[in-house]
CSV table of C-alpha atoms in Angstrom, one decimal:
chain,number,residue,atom,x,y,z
A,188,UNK,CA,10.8,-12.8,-1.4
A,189,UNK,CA,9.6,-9.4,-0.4
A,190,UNK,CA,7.3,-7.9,1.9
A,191,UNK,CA,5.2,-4.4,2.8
A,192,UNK,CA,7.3,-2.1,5.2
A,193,UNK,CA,7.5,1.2,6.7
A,194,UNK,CA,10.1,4.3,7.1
A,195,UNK,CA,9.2,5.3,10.4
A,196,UNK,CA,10.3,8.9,12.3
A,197,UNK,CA,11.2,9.3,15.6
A,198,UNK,CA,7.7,9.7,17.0
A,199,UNK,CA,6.3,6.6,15.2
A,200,UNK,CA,4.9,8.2,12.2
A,201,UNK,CA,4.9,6.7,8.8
A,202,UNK,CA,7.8,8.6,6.4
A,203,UNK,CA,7.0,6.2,3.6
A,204,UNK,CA,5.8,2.5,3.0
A,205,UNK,CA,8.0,0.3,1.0
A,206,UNK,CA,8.2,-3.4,-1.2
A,207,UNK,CA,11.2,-4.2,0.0
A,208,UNK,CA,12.9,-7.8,-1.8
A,209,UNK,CA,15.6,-9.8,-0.7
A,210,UNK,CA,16.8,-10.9,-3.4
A,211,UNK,CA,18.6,-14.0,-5.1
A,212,UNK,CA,21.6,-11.9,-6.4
A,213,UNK,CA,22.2,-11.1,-2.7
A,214,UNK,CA,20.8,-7.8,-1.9
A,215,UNK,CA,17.6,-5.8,-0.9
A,216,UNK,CA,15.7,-3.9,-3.9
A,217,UNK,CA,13.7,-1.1,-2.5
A,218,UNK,CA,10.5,0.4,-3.9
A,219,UNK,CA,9.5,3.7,-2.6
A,220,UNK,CA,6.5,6.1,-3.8
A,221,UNK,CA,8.3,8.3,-6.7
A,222,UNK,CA,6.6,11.2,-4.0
A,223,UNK,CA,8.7,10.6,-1.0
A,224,UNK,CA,11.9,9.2,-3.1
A,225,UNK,CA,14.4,12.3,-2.0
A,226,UNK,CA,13.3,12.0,1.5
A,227,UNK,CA,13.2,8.3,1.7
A,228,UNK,CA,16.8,8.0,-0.2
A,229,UNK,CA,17.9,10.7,2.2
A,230,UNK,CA,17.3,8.8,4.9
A,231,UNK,CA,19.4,5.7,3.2
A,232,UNK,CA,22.0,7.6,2.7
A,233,UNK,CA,22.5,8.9,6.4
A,234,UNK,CA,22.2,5.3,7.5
A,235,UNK,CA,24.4,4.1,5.0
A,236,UNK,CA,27.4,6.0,5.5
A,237,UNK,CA,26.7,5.5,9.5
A,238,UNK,CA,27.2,1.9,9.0
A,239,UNK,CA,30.2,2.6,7.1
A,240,UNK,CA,32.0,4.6,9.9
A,241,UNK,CA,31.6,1.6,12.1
A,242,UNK,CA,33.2,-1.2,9.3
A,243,UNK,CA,29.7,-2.1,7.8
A,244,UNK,CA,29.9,-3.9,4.1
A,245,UNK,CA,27.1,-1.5,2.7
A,246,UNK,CA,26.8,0.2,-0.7
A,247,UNK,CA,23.3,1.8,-2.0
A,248,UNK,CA,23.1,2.1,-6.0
A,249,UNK,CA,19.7,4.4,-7.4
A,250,UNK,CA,18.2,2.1,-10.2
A,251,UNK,CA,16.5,4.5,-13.2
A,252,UNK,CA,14.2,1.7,-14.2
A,253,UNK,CA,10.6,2.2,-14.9
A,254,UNK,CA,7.8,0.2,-13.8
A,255,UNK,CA,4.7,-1.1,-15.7
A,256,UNK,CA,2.4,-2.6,-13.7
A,257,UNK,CA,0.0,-5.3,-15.8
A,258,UNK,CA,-3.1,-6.1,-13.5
A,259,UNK,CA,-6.2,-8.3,-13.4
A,260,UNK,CA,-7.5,-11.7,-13.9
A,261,UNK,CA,-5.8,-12.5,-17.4
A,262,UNK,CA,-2.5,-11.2,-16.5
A,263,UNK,CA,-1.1,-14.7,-16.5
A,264,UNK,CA,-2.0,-16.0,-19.6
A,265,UNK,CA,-0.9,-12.5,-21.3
A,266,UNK,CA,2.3,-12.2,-19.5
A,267,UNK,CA,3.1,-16.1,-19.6
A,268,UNK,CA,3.3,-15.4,-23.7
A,269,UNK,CA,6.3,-13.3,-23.4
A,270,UNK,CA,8.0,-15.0,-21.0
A,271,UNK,CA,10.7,-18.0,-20.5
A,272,UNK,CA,9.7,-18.8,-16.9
A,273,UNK,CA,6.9,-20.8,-15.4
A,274,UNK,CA,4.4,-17.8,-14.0
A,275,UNK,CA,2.8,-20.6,-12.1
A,276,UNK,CA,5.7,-21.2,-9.8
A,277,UNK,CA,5.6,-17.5,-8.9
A,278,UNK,CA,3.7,-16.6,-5.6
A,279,UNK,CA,2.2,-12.9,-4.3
A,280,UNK,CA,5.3,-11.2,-3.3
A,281,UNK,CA,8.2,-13.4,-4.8
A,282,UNK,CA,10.2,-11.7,-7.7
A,283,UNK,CA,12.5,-12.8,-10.8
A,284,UNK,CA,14.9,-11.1,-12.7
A,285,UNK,CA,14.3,-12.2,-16.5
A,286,UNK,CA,13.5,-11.5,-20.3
A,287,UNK,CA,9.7,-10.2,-20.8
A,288,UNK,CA,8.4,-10.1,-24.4
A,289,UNK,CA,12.3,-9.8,-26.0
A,290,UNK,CA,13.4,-7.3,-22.9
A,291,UNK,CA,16.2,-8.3,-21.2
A,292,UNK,CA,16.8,-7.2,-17.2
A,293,UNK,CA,13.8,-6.8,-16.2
A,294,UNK,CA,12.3,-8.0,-12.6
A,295,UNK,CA,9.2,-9.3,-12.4
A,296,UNK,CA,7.3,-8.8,-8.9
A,297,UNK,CA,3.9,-10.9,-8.3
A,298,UNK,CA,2.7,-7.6,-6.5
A,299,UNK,CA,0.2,-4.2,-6.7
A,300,UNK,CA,-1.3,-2.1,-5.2
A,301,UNK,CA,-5.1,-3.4,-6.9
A,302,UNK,CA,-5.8,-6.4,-4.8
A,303,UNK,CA,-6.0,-7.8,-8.0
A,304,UNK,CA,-3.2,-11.0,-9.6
A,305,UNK,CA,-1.2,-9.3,-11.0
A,306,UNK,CA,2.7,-7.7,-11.7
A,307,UNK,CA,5.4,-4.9,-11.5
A,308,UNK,CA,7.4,-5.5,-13.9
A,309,UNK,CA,10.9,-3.1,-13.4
A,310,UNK,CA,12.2,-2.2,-16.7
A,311,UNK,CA,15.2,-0.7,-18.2
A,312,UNK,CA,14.2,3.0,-18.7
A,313,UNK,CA,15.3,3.3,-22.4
A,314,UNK,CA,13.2,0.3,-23.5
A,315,UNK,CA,9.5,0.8,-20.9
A,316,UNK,CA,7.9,2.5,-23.9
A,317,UNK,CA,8.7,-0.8,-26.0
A,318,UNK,CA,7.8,-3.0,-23.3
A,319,UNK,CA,4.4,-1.1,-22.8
A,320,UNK,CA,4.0,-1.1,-26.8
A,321,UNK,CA,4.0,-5.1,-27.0
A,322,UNK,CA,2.3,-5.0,-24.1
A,323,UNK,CA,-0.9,-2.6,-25.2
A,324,UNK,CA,-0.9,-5.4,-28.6
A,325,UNK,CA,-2.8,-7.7,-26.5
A,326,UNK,CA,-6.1,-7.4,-26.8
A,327,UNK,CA,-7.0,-8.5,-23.6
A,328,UNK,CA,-4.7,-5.3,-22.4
A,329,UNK,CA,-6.2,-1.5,-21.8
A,330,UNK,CA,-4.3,1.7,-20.6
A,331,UNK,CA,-5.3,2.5,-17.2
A,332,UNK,CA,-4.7,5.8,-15.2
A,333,UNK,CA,-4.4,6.4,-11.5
A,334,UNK,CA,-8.5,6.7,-10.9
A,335,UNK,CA,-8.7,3.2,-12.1
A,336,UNK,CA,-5.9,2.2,-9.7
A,337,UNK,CA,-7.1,4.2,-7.2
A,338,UNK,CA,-10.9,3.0,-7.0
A,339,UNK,CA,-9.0,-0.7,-6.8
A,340,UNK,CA,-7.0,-0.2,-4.1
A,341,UNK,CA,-9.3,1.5,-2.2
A,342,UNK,CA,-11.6,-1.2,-2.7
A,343,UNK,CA,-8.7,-3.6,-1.7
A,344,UNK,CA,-8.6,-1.3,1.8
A,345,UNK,CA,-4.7,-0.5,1.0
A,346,UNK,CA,-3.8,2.9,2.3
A,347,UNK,CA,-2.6,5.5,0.0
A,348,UNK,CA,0.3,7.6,1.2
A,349,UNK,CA,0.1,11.0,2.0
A,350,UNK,CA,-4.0,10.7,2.5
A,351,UNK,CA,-4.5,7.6,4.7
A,352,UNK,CA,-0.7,7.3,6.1
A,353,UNK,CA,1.8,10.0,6.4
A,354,UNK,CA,4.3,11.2,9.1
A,355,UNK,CA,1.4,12.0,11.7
A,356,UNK,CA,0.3,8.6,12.1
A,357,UNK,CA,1.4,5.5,13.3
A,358,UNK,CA,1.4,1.8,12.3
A,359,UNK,CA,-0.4,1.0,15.5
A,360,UNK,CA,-3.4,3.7,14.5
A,361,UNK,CA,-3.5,2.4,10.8
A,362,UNK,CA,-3.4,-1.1,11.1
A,363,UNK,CA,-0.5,-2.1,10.2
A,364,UNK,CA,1.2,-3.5,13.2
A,365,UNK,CA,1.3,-6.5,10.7
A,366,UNK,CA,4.3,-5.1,9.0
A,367,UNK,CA,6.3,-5.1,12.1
A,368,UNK,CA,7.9,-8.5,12.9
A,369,UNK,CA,8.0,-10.2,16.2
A,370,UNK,CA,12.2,-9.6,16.1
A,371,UNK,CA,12.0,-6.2,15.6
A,372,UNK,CA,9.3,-5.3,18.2
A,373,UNK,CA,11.3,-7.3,20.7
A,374,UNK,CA,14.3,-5.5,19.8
A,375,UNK,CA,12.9,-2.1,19.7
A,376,UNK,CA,15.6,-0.8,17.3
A,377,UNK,CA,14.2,1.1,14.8
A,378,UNK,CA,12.3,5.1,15.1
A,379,UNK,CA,10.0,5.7,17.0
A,380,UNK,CA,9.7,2.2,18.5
A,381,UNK,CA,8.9,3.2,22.0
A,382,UNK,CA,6.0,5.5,20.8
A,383,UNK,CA,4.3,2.4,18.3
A,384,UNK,CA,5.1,0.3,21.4
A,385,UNK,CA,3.5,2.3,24.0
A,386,UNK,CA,0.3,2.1,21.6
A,387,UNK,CA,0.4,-1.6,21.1
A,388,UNK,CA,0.1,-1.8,25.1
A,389,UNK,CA,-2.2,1.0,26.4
A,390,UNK,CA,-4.5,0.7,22.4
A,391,UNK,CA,-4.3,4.1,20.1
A,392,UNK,CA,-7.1,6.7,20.8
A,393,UNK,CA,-8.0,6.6,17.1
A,394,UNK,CA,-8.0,3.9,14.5
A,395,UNK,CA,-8.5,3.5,10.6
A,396,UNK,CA,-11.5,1.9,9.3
A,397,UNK,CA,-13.6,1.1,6.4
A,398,UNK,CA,-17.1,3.0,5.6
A,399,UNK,CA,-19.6,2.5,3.3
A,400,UNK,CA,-22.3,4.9,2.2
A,401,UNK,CA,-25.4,3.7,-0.1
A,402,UNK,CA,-26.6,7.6,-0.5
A,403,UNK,CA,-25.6,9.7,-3.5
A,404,UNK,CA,-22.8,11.2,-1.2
A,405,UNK,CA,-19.6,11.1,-2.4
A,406,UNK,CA,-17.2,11.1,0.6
A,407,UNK,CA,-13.7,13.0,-0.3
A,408,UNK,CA,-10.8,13.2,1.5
A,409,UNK,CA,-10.4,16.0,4.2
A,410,UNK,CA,-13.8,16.9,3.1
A,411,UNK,CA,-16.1,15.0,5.6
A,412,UNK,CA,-16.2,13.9,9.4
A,413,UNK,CA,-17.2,10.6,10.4
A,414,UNK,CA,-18.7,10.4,13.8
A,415,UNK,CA,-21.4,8.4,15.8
A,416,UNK,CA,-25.0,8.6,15.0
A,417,UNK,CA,-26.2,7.3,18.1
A,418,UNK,CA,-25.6,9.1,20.7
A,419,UNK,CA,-25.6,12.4,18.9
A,420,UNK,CA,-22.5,13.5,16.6
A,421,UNK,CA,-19.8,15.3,19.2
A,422,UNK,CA,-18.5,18.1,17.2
A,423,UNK,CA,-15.5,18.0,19.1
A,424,UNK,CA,-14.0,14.8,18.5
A,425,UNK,CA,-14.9,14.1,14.5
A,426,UNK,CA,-13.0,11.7,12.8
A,427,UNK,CA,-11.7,12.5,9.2
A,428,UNK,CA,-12.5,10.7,5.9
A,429,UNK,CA,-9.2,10.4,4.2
A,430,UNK,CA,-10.2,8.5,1.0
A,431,UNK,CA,-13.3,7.5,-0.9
A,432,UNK,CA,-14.9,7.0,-4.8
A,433,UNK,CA,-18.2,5.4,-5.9
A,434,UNK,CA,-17.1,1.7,-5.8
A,435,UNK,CA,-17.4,0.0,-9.7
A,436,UNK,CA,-17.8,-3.4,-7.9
A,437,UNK,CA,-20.3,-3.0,-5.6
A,438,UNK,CA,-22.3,-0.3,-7.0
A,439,UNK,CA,-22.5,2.2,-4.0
A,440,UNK,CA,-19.8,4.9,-1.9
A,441,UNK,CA,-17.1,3.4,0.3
A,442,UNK,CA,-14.4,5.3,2.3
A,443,UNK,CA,-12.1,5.0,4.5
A,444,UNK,CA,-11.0,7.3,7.5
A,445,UNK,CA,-10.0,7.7,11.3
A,446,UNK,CA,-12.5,7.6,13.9
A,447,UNK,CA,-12.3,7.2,18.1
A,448,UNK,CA,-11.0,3.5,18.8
A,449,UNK,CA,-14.5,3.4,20.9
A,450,UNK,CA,-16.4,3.7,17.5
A,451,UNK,CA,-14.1,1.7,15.3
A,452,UNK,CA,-16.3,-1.6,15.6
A,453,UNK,CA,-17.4,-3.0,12.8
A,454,UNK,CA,-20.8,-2.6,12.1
A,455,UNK,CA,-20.8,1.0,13.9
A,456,UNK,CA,-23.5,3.6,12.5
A,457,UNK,CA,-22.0,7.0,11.5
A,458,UNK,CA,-22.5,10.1,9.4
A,459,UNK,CA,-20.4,11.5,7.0
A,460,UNK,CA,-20.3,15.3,6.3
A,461,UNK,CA,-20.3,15.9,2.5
A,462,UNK,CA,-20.5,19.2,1.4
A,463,UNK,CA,-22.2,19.9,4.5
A,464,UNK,CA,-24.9,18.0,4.4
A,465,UNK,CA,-25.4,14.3,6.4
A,466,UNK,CA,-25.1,11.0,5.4
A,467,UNK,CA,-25.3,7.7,7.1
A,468,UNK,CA,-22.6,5.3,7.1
A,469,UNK,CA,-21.6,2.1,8.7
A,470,UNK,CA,-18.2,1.0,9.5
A,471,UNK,CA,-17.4,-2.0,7.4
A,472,UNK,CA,-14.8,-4.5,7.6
A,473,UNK,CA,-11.9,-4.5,4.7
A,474,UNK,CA,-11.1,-5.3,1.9
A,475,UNK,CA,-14.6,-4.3,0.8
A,476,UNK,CA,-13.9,-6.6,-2.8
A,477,UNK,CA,-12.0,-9.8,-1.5
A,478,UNK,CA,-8.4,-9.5,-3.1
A,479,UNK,CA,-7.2,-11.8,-5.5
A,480,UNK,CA,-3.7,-12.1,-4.4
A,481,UNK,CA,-1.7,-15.5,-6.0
A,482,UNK,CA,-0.9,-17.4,-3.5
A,483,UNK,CA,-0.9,-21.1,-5.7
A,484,UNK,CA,-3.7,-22.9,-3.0
């Protein structure tokens, strides 16, 4: 089983979001974003030899695996071709360790960052181009790049690191307190846990949301300023567009951001600044595509 988490700092920002599995052979496996890997296994390694100088059983071993990620509505019956085990019996966010299409070793996750069905499959390095190869002979199978990922996950309303999350902002102010169980925020043992505590009492000054945009404004990220249309925009307290694309989907411009808490309601009229001109915009609820996920109800 694994789960969405976060590497936190001190004051309660977000060092890094990780799938982090417990799994059957009896240990966690960690996935970080390749971007924050040193710092993230920097981290690790502090804590780890910590626990060790206090009698702790803990050992951390780097994995040189690739990943391939096959998403989209007829991943199943592709993947279930090359595969012994029954895809049927594996949920969003559980994971196997098996053979796919002749590959031995590699773990399977029901997981991506699309918010479409579909897997990560975590490959032996020396064998991913193969794997990708056999793959890529479906014909039901196409290359994708980052844009097309990218358009999906914003349309999913999952935050990408480094734009919509990074080490100035909080789970509290990015909505996702969710990834913060009830043990933990009763035990207050982790970073920053009296700063993302004092937020989930008084409520953050700014939160994320969702924006769409049916002009021929493209919002960018660090490019425009969200802020309210009615009364007047306040130049001094604009909010900040941190992703957005032309949504394939639904044919018109969504976003996401930070605004004031105050004008975080859904539903909230706005304008976003692109390339200095002023469009309207409406704070929307997300995911703006309902998600897929496989959850076998």
């Amino acid at each position: 089983q694994g789960t969405l988490t976060l590497l936190t700092n001190e004051r309660g920002g977000i060092v890094d979001d990780l799938i982090v599995t417990n799994a059957a052979e009896g240990h966690l496996y960690v996935v970080s974003n390749a971007g924050c890997a040193d710092k993230d296994l920097a981290i690790m390694r502090g804590r780890a030899t910590e626990l060790q100088a206090t009698g702790s059983d803990i050992h951390l071993e780097v994995s040189d695996n690739a990943l391939l990620a096959l998403q989209g509505p007829s991943m199943a019956g592709v993947l279930q071709a090359g595969l012994p085990d029954d895809l049927a019996k594996l949920f969003f966010m559980n994971s196997i360790t098996t053979m796919v299409f002749g590959v031995p070793g590699c773990r399977v996750t029901r997981c991506g960052y699309t918010g479409e069905d579909g897997v990560e499959i975590s490959v032996p390095a020396g064998r991913a181009v193969e794997l990708a190869e056999r793959l890529l002979a479906v014909p039901e199978v196409w290359p994708a790049g980052l844009a097309a990922r990218d358009s999906l996950r914003l349309e999913a309303g999952l935050c990408l690191y480094g734009n919509d999350i990074d080490e100035t902002t909080t789970p509290v102010e990015a909505g996702l307190l969710w990834t913060l169980g009830k043990r933990r925020r009763a035990a207050m043992d982790f970073p920053g846990a009296a700063v993302i505590m004092a937020q989930v009492k008084e409520k953050p000054k700014r939160k994320r949301v969702g924006l769409t945009e049916a002009g021929a404004g493209v919002p960018v990220a660090g490019e425009g300023a969200a802020c309210p249309l009615s009364p007047p925009c306040v130049p001094t307290s604009p909010g900040t567009v941190t992703s957005g694309c032309p949504s394939p989907s639904l044919g018109k411009n969504i976003a996401m951001g930070y605004v004031e808490a105050v004008h975080s309601r859904t539903g909230t009229a706005l304008t976003i600044e692109v390339r200095k001109k002023q469009h309207p915009a409406l704070v929307t609820k997300m995911p703006f595509v309902p998600t897929q996920y496989y959850t076998g109800k």
